[in-house]
């Protein structure tokens, strides 16, 4: 599995965009980049995933560099409820390879 | 949609007893369910992968005889912590992959977790 590097913590003002970087320089060609988040004492929540192209959904946008060695998760208008640990996880698809290996993630704190 | 529940949400037991935790996919069928463990201030660690109707695959270092996993149906997997000890106290979380969609990509839906405290 590809190794990931994320900043341990980040702060963001409420209403501003939160940009969370992730380095995954050893990602293989068939691995997607998944982003999950975990609010304190809850199970993780899926946010978004991508392979090569940038992706956007109702929660966030995902920007993947052309060489796929890094990505950035963007929360366009952060709210206090977005305070959580954010995990960037490269993983292959399919039930046989669908393991998610959680690293330490980034603790995002959104301030009023 | 895609809701996963766990029961109980918390449990306190005496050392030496066994505890069963249930994981259910409420509105979808899951071919694969995963069990994770999370100690305070640490990340989630995968314990085992459970496929319906077959034996679970355990991660290295996880004792299969201590953590019994049963995945008898497409909507239910159970984790039994046998002869629990204080060091087994942790937050146990399950997840489930959607039948069919897991072929294309791996979106896992997580339960709310079960906090186990062994006295």
CSV table of C-alpha atoms in Angstrom, one decimal:
chain,number,residue,atom,x,y,z
A,1,UNK,CA,0.0,0.0,0.0
A,2,UNK,CA,1.1,3.5,-0.7
A,3,UNK,CA,2.4,5.6,2.2
A,4,UNK,CA,0.8,9.0,2.9
A,5,UNK,CA,2.0,12.1,4.5
A,6,UNK,CA,-0.5,14.6,5.9
A,7,UNK,CA,0.1,17.6,8.3
A,8,UNK,CA,-0.8,16.6,11.8
A,9,UNK,CA,-3.1,19.6,12.3
A,10,UNK,CA,-4.6,22.6,10.6
A,11,UNK,CA,-6.9,25.4,11.6
A,12,UNK,CA,-9.5,27.2,9.5
A,13,UNK,CA,-11.9,30.0,10.1
A,14,UNK,CA,-15.6,29.3,9.8
A,15,UNK,CA,-16.9,30.2,6.3
A,16,UNK,CA,-13.5,30.0,4.7
A,17,UNK,CA,-12.2,27.3,2.5
A,18,UNK,CA,-10.2,24.5,4.1
A,19,UNK,CA,-7.5,23.0,1.9
A,20,UNK,CA,-6.0,19.8,3.3
A,21,UNK,CA,-3.0,18.4,1.5
A,22,UNK,CA,-1.8,14.8,1.2
A,23,UNK,CA,1.4,13.4,-0.2
A,24,UNK,CA,1.2,9.9,-1.7
A,25,UNK,CA,4.2,9.7,-3.9
A,26,UNK,CA,4.3,5.9,-4.0
A,27,UNK,CA,0.8,5.5,-5.1
A,28,UNK,CA,0.4,2.8,-7.8
A,29,UNK,CA,-1.5,3.2,-11.1
A,30,UNK,CA,-4.5,1.2,-10.0
A,31,UNK,CA,-5.0,2.9,-6.6
A,32,UNK,CA,-7.7,5.5,-6.1
A,33,UNK,CA,-7.3,8.3,-3.6
A,34,UNK,CA,-10.0,8.2,-0.9
A,35,UNK,CA,-10.8,10.8,1.7
A,36,UNK,CA,-12.6,10.0,4.9
A,37,UNK,CA,-13.1,12.0,8.0
A,38,UNK,CA,-13.8,11.0,11.6
A,39,UNK,CA,-15.7,13.3,14.0
A,40,UNK,CA,-14.8,12.6,17.6
A,41,UNK,CA,-16.0,9.2,18.9
A,42,UNK,CA,-17.9,8.4,15.7
A,43,UNK,CA,-17.3,6.0,12.8
A,44,UNK,CA,-15.4,7.5,9.8
A,45,UNK,CA,-17.5,9.1,7.0
A,46,UNK,CA,-16.7,8.8,3.3
A,47,UNK,CA,-16.1,12.2,1.7
A,48,UNK,CA,-14.8,11.7,-1.9
A,49,UNK,CA,-12.5,9.7,-4.0
A,50,UNK,CA,-10.7,10.0,-7.3
A,51,UNK,CA,-8.3,8.3,-9.7
A,52,UNK,CA,-6.8,10.9,-12.1
A,53,UNK,CA,-9.3,13.6,-12.6
A,54,UNK,CA,-10.4,16.3,-10.2
A,55,UNK,CA,-13.7,15.4,-8.5
A,56,UNK,CA,-16.4,17.4,-6.8
A,57,UNK,CA,-19.5,16.4,-4.8
A,58,UNK,CA,-21.8,18.1,-2.3
A,59,UNK,CA,-19.3,17.8,0.5
A,60,UNK,CA,-15.9,18.7,-1.1
A,61,UNK,CA,-13.6,18.9,-4.1
A,62,UNK,CA,-10.6,16.8,-4.7
A,63,UNK,CA,-7.7,18.0,-6.7
A,64,UNK,CA,-5.1,15.4,-7.8
A,65,UNK,CA,-1.9,16.5,-9.3
A,66,UNK,CA,-1.1,15.3,-12.8
A,67,UNK,CA,1.7,12.9,-11.6
A,68,UNK,CA,-0.8,11.6,-8.9
A,69,UNK,CA,1.8,12.0,-6.2
A,70,UNK,CA,-0.3,14.4,-4.1
A,71,UNK,CA,-3.8,15.6,-3.7
A,72,UNK,CA,-5.7,18.3,-1.9
A,73,UNK,CA,-9.1,18.0,-0.3
A,74,UNK,CA,-11.1,21.3,-0.4
A,75,UNK,CA,-14.0,22.1,1.9
A,76,UNK,CA,-15.3,25.3,0.2
A,77,UNK,CA,-17.0,26.8,3.2
A,78,UNK,CA,-15.9,25.2,6.4
A,79,UNK,CA,-18.4,25.1,9.3
A,80,UNK,CA,-17.8,24.2,13.0
A,81,UNK,CA,-19.3,20.7,12.2
A,82,UNK,CA,-16.4,20.1,9.8
A,83,UNK,CA,-14.0,19.8,12.8
A,84,UNK,CA,-12.7,16.3,12.5
A,85,UNK,CA,-9.7,14.1,11.6
A,86,UNK,CA,-9.3,13.8,7.9
A,87,UNK,CA,-7.7,10.8,6.3
A,88,UNK,CA,-6.2,10.5,2.9
A,89,UNK,CA,-6.1,6.8,1.8
A,90,UNK,CA,-4.8,5.3,-1.4
A,91,UNK,CA,-6.6,2.0,-2.1
A,92,UNK,CA,-7.4,-0.4,-4.9
A,93,UNK,CA,-11.1,-1.1,-5.7
A,94,UNK,CA,-12.9,-4.3,-5.5
A,95,UNK,CA,-13.8,-6.5,-2.5
A,96,UNK,CA,-10.6,-8.5,-2.6
A,97,UNK,CA,-8.4,-5.4,-2.4
A,98,UNK,CA,-10.7,-3.0,-0.6
A,99,UNK,CA,-8.8,-2.6,2.6
A,100,UNK,CA,-8.4,0.9,3.9
A,101,UNK,CA,-5.2,1.6,5.8
A,102,UNK,CA,-5.7,4.6,8.0
A,103,UNK,CA,-2.7,6.8,8.8
A,104,UNK,CA,-2.6,9.5,11.4
A,105,UNK,CA,-4.6,12.0,9.3
A,106,UNK,CA,-5.0,15.7,9.8
A,107,UNK,CA,-6.9,17.2,12.7
A,108,UNK,CA,-8.8,20.1,11.2
A,109,UNK,CA,-10.2,22.6,13.7
A,110,UNK,CA,-12.7,25.1,12.4
A,111,UNK,CA,-12.8,28.3,14.6
A,112,UNK,CA,-15.8,30.6,14.9
B,1,UNK,CA,-29.2,5.3,2.3
B,2,UNK,CA,-26.2,3.0,3.1
B,3,UNK,CA,-26.6,3.0,6.9
B,4,UNK,CA,-24.6,0.7,9.1
B,5,UNK,CA,-25.6,0.1,12.7
B,6,UNK,CA,-23.7,-1.4,15.6
B,7,UNK,CA,-25.0,-2.9,18.8
B,8,UNK,CA,-24.3,-2.2,21.5
B,9,UNK,CA,-22.9,1.3,21.4
B,10,UNK,CA,-21.0,0.7,24.6
B,11,UNK,CA,-20.4,-2.2,26.9
B,12,UNK,CA,-18.7,-2.7,30.2
B,13,UNK,CA,-17.7,-6.2,31.2
B,14,UNK,CA,-15.6,-8.1,33.7
B,15,UNK,CA,-12.3,-9.6,32.8
B,16,UNK,CA,-12.6,-13.1,31.5
B,17,UNK,CA,-16.1,-12.7,30.0
B,18,UNK,CA,-17.0,-12.7,26.3
B,19,UNK,CA,-18.6,-9.9,24.5
B,20,UNK,CA,-20.5,-10.0,21.2
B,21,UNK,CA,-20.8,-6.9,19.0
B,22,UNK,CA,-23.2,-6.8,16.0
B,23,UNK,CA,-22.8,-4.9,12.8
B,24,UNK,CA,-25.7,-4.6,10.5
B,25,UNK,CA,-26.2,-3.0,7.1
B,26,UNK,CA,-29.7,-1.6,7.4
B,27,UNK,CA,-30.7,-0.7,3.8
B,28,UNK,CA,-28.3,-2.6,1.6
B,29,UNK,CA,-26.6,-5.9,1.2
B,30,UNK,CA,-22.9,-6.1,2.0
B,31,UNK,CA,-20.6,-8.8,0.6
B,32,UNK,CA,-17.8,-7.6,2.6
B,33,UNK,CA,-17.6,-6.2,6.1
B,34,UNK,CA,-14.5,-5.0,7.9
B,35,UNK,CA,-13.7,-4.7,11.6
B,36,UNK,CA,-11.4,-2.1,13.0
B,37,UNK,CA,-10.1,-1.2,16.4
B,38,UNK,CA,-9.1,2.2,17.6
B,39,UNK,CA,-7.3,3.0,20.8
B,40,UNK,CA,-7.4,6.5,22.4
B,41,UNK,CA,-5.6,9.2,20.4
B,42,UNK,CA,-4.7,6.6,17.7
B,43,UNK,CA,-5.9,5.9,14.2
B,44,UNK,CA,-8.1,3.0,13.1
B,45,UNK,CA,-6.4,-0.4,12.8
B,46,UNK,CA,-7.9,-3.0,10.5
B,47,UNK,CA,-8.5,-6.3,12.4
B,48,UNK,CA,-10.1,-8.5,9.9
B,49,UNK,CA,-12.0,-8.7,6.6
B,50,UNK,CA,-15.3,-10.7,6.6
B,51,UNK,CA,-16.9,-12.1,3.5
B,52,UNK,CA,-20.5,-13.5,3.7
B,53,UNK,CA,-20.5,-17.3,4.0
B,54,UNK,CA,-16.7,-17.7,4.3
B,55,UNK,CA,-14.0,-17.5,7.0
B,56,UNK,CA,-12.7,-14.1,7.9
B,57,UNK,CA,-9.3,-12.9,6.9
B,58,UNK,CA,-7.3,-11.6,9.9
B,59,UNK,CA,-4.6,-9.0,9.8
B,60,UNK,CA,-1.1,-9.9,11.1
B,61,UNK,CA,-1.0,-9.9,14.8
B,62,UNK,CA,-4.7,-10.3,15.4
B,63,UNK,CA,-5.6,-13.5,17.2
B,64,UNK,CA,-8.4,-15.3,15.4
B,65,UNK,CA,-9.2,-17.4,18.4
B,66,UNK,CA,-9.7,-14.4,20.5
B,67,UNK,CA,-11.6,-12.2,18.1
B,68,UNK,CA,-14.3,-14.5,16.5
B,69,UNK,CA,-16.0,-13.1,13.5
B,70,UNK,CA,-19.1,-14.5,11.9
B,71,UNK,CA,-20.7,-13.2,8.7
B,72,UNK,CA,-23.8,-15.3,8.3
B,73,UNK,CA,-25.8,-13.1,6.1
B,74,UNK,CA,-25.4,-10.2,3.7
B,75,UNK,CA,-26.6,-7.8,6.4
B,76,UNK,CA,-25.1,-9.0,9.6
B,77,UNK,CA,-21.6,-9.6,10.9
B,78,UNK,CA,-20.6,-10.2,14.5
B,79,UNK,CA,-17.4,-9.8,16.4
B,80,UNK,CA,-17.0,-11.8,19.6
B,81,UNK,CA,-14.2,-10.8,22.0
B,82,UNK,CA,-13.5,-14.0,23.9
B,83,UNK,CA,-12.1,-14.0,27.5
B,84,UNK,CA,-11.8,-10.2,27.4
B,85,UNK,CA,-9.0,-8.5,29.4
B,86,UNK,CA,-8.5,-4.8,30.2
B,87,UNK,CA,-6.0,-4.4,27.3
B,88,UNK,CA,-8.9,-5.3,24.9
B,89,UNK,CA,-10.7,-2.1,26.0
B,90,UNK,CA,-11.0,-0.1,22.8
B,91,UNK,CA,-13.4,1.5,20.3
B,92,UNK,CA,-14.5,-1.2,17.8
B,93,UNK,CA,-15.8,0.0,14.4
B,94,UNK,CA,-17.2,-2.0,11.6
B,95,UNK,CA,-17.7,-1.0,7.9
B,96,UNK,CA,-19.5,-2.5,5.0
B,97,UNK,CA,-19.0,-2.4,1.2
B,98,UNK,CA,-22.0,-2.3,-1.1
B,99,UNK,CA,-22.7,-5.4,-3.1
B,100,UNK,CA,-21.8,-4.9,-6.7
B,101,UNK,CA,-20.5,-1.3,-6.4
B,102,UNK,CA,-17.5,-2.6,-4.6
B,103,UNK,CA,-16.3,-4.1,-7.8
B,104,UNK,CA,-15.7,-0.7,-9.3
B,105,UNK,CA,-14.5,1.2,-6.3
B,106,UNK,CA,-14.2,0.8,-2.6
B,107,UNK,CA,-16.6,3.1,-0.7
B,108,UNK,CA,-17.0,1.7,2.8
B,109,UNK,CA,-19.8,2.7,5.1
B,110,UNK,CA,-18.9,2.8,8.7
B,111,UNK,CA,-20.9,2.0,11.8
B,112,UNK,CA,-21.0,4.4,14.8
B,113,UNK,CA,-18.6,2.2,16.8
B,114,UNK,CA,-18.8,0.2,20.0
B,115,UNK,CA,-16.9,1.3,23.0
B,116,UNK,CA,-15.7,-1.7,25.1
B,117,UNK,CA,-14.4,-1.3,28.6
B,118,UNK,CA,-13.1,-4.4,30.4
B,119,UNK,CA,-12.7,-4.1,34.1
